[in-house]
C-alpha positions as protocol buffer text, in pm:
chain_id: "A"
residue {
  index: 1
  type: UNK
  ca { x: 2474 y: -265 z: -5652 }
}
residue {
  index: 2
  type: UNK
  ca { x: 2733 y: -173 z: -5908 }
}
residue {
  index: 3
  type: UNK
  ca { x: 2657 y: 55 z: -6180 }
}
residue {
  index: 4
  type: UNK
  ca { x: 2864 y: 98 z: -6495 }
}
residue {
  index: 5
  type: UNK
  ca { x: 3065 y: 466 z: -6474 }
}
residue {
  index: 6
  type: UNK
  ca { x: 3099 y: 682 z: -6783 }
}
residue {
  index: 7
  type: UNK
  ca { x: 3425 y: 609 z: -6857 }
}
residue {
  index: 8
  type: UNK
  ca { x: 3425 y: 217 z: -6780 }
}
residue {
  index: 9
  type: UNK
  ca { x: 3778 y: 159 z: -6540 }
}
residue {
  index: 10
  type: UNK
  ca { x: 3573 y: 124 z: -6207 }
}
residue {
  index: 11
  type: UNK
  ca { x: 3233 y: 11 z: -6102 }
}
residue {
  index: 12
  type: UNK
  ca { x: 3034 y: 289 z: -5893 }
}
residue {
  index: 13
  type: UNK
  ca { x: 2912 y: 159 z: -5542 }
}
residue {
  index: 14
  type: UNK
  ca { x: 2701 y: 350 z: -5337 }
}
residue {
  index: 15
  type: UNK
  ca { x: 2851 y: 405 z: -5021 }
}
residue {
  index: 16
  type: UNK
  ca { x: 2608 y: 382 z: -4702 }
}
residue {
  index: 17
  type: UNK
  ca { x: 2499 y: 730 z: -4562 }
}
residue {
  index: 18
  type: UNK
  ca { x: 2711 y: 888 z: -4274 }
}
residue {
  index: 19
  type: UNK
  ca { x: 2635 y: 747 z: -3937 }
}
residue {
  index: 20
  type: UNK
  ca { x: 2431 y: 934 z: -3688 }
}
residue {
  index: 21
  type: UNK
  ca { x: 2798 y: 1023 z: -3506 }
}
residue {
  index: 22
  type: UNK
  ca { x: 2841 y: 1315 z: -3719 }
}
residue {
  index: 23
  type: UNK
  ca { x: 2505 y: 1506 z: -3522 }
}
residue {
  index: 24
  type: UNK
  ca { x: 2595 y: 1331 z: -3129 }
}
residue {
  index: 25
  type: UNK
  ca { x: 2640 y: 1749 z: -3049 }
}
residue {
  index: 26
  type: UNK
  ca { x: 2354 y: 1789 z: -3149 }
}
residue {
  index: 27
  type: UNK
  ca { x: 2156 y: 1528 z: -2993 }
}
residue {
  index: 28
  type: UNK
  ca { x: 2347 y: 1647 z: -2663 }
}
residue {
  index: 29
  type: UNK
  ca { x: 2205 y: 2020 z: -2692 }
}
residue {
  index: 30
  type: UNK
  ca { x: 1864 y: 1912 z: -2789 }
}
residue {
  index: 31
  type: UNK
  ca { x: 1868 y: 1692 z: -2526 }
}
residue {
  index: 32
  type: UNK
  ca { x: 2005 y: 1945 z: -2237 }
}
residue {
  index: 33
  type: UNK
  ca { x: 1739 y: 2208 z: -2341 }
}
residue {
  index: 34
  type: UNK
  ca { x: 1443 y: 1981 z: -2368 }
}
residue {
  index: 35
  type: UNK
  ca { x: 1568 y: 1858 z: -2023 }
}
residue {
  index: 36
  type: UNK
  ca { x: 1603 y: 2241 z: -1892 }
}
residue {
  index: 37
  type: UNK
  ca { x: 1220 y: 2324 z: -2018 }
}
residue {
  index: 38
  type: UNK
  ca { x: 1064 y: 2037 z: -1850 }
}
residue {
  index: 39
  type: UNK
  ca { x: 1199 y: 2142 z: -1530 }
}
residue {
  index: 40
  type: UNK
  ca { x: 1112 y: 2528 z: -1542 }
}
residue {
  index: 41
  type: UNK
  ca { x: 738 y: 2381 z: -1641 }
}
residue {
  index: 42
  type: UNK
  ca { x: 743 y: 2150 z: -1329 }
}
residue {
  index: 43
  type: UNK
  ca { x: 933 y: 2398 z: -1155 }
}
residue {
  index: 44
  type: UNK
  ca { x: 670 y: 2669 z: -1225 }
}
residue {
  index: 45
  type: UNK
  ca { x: 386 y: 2466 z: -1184 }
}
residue {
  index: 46
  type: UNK
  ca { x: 510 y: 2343 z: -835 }
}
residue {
  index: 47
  type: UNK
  ca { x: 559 y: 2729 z: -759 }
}
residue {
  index: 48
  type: UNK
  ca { x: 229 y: 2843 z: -863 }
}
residue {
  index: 49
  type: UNK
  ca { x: 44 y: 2602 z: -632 }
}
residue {
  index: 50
  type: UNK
  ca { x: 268 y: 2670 z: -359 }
}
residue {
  index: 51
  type: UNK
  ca { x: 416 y: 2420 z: -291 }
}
residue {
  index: 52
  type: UNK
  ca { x: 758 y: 2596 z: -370 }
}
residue {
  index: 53
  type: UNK
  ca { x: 862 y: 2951 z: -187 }
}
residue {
  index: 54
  type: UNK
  ca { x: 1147 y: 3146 z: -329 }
}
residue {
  index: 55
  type: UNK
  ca { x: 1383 y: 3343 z: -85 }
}
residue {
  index: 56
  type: UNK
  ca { x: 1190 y: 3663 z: 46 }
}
residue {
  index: 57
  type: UNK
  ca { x: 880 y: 3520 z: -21 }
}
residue {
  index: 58
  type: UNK
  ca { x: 604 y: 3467 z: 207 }
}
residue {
  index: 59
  type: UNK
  ca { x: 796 y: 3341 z: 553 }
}
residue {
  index: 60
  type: UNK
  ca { x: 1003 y: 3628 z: 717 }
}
residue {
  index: 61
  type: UNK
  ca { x: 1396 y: 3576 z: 781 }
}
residue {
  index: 62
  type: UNK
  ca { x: 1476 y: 3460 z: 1044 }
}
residue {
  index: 63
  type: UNK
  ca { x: 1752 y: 3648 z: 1226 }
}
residue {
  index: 64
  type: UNK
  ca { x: 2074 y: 3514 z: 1338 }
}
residue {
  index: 65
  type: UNK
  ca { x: 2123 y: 3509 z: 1729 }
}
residue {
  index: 66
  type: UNK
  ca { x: 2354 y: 3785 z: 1856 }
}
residue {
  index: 67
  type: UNK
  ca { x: 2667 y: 3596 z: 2030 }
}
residue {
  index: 68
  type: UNK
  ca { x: 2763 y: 3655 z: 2334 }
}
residue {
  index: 69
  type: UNK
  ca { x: 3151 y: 3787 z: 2441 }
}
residue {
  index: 70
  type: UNK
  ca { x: 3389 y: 3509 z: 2576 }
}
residue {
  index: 71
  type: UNK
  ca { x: 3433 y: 3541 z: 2948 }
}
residue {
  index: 72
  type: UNK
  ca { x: 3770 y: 3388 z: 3119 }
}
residue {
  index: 73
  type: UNK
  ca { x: 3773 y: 3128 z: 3287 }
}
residue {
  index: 74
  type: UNK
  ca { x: 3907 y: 3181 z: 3608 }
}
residue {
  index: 75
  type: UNK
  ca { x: 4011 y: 2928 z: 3883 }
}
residue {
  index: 76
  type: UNK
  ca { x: 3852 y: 2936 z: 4244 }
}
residue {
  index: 77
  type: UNK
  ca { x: 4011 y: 3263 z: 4456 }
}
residue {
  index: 78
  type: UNK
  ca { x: 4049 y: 3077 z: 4788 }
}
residue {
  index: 79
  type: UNK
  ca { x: 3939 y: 2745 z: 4858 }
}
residue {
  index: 80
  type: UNK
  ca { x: 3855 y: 2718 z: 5215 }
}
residue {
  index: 81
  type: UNK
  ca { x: 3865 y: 2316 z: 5268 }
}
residue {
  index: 82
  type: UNK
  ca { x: 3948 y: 1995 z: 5059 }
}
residue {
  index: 83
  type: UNK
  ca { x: 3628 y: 1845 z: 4910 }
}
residue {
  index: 84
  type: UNK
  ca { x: 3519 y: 1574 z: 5127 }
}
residue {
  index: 85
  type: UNK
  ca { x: 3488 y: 1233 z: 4977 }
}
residue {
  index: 86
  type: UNK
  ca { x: 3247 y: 1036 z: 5047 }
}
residue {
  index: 87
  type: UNK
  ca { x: 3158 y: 665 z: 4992 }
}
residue {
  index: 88
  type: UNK
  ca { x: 2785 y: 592 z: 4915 }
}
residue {
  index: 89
  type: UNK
  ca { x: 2573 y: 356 z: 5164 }
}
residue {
  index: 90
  type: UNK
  ca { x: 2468 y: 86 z: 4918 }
}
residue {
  index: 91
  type: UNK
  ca { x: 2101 y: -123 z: 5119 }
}
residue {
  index: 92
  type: UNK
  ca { x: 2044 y: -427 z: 5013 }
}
residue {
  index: 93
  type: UNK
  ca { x: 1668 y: -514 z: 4997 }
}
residue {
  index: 94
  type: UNK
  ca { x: 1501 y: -851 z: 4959 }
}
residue {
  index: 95
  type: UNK
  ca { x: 1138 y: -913 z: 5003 }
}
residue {
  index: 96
  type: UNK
  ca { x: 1015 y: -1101 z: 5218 }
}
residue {
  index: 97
  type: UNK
  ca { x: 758 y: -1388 z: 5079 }
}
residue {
  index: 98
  type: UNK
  ca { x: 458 y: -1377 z: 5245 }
}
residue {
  index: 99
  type: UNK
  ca { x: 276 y: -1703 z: 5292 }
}
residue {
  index: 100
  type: UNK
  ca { x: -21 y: -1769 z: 5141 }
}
residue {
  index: 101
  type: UNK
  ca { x: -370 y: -1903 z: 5286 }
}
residue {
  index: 102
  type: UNK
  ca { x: -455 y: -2257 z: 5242 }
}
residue {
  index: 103
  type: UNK
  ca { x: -779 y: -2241 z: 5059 }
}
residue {
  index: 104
  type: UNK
  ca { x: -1081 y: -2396 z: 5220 }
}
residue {
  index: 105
  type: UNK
  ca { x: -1192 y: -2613 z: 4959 }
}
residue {
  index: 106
  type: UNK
  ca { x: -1564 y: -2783 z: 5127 }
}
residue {
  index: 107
  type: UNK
  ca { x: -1682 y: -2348 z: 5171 }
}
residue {
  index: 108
  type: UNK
  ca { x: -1539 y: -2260 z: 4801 }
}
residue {
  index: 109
  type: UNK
  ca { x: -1778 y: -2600 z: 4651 }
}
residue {
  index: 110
  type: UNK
  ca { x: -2028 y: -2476 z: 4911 }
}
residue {
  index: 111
  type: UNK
  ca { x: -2006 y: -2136 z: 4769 }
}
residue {
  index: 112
  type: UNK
  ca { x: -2030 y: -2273 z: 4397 }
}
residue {
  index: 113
  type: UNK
  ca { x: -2275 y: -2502 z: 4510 }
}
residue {
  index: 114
  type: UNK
  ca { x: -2510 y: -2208 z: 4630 }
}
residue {
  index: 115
  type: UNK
  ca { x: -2439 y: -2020 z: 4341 }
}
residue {
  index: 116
  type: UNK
  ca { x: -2520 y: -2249 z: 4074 }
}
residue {
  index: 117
  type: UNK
  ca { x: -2870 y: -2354 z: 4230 }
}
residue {
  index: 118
  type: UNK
  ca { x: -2976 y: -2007 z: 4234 }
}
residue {
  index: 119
  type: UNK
  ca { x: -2886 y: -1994 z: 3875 }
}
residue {
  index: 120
  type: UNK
  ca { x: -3067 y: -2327 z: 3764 }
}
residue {
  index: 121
  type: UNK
  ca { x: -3322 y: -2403 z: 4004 }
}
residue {
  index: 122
  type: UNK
  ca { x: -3395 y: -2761 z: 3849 }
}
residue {
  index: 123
  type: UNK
  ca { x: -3058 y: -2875 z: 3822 }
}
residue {
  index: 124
  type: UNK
  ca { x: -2890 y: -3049 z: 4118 }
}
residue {
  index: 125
  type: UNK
  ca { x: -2486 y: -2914 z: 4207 }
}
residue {
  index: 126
  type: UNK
  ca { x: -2231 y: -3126 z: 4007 }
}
């Protein structure tokens, strides 16, 4: 929108307001330290109920384990023989199949036989 100037050689335009670049440090800083509170809150709260220890609290150090001194190594004074070698016995095993029965089939239907009467009296064996 133009608007006349007092001394009429150029039109006045109003320029657009300065963009939000100009306050980025800001933004940054505002942003770390709202970042930094909400974790001391959490942090705090998460300390409170315990389920955060701080060093020296509570549990007791544990101590480091004293080393030992290094001992030489030394070879054998006087060996008295050569180590004997020896070759290992390898035994083969197979198993023997063992045969099985041949089934009487007339006792096992007798057997059934039997065994189903007693169960339904009325009923003749199938």
């Amino acid at each position: 929108m133009e608007e006349s100037s007092s001394s009429d050689t150029e039109p006045n335009i109003k320029r657009p307001s300065a963009p939000r670049r100009r306050f980025i440090t800001l933004d940054l800083l505002l942003g770390f330290l709202l970042g930094l509170l909400v974790s001391l809150i959490i942090g705090f709260a998460l300390w409170s109920f315990g389920f955060v220890r701080l060093p020296g609290e509570g549990c007791p150090e544990i101590p480091t384990p004293l080393s030992c001194p290094a001992t030489s190594v030394a070879p054998p004074i006087c060996p008295t023989c050569a180590a004997a070698i020896t070759t290992p016995i390898i035994q083969v095993v197979t198993a023997t199949p063992t045969a099985t029965p041949t089934p009487d089939i007339a006792a096992t239907a007798t057997a059934a036989c039997i065994t189903f009467e007693s169960q339904f009296p009325a009923t003749p064996c199938p």
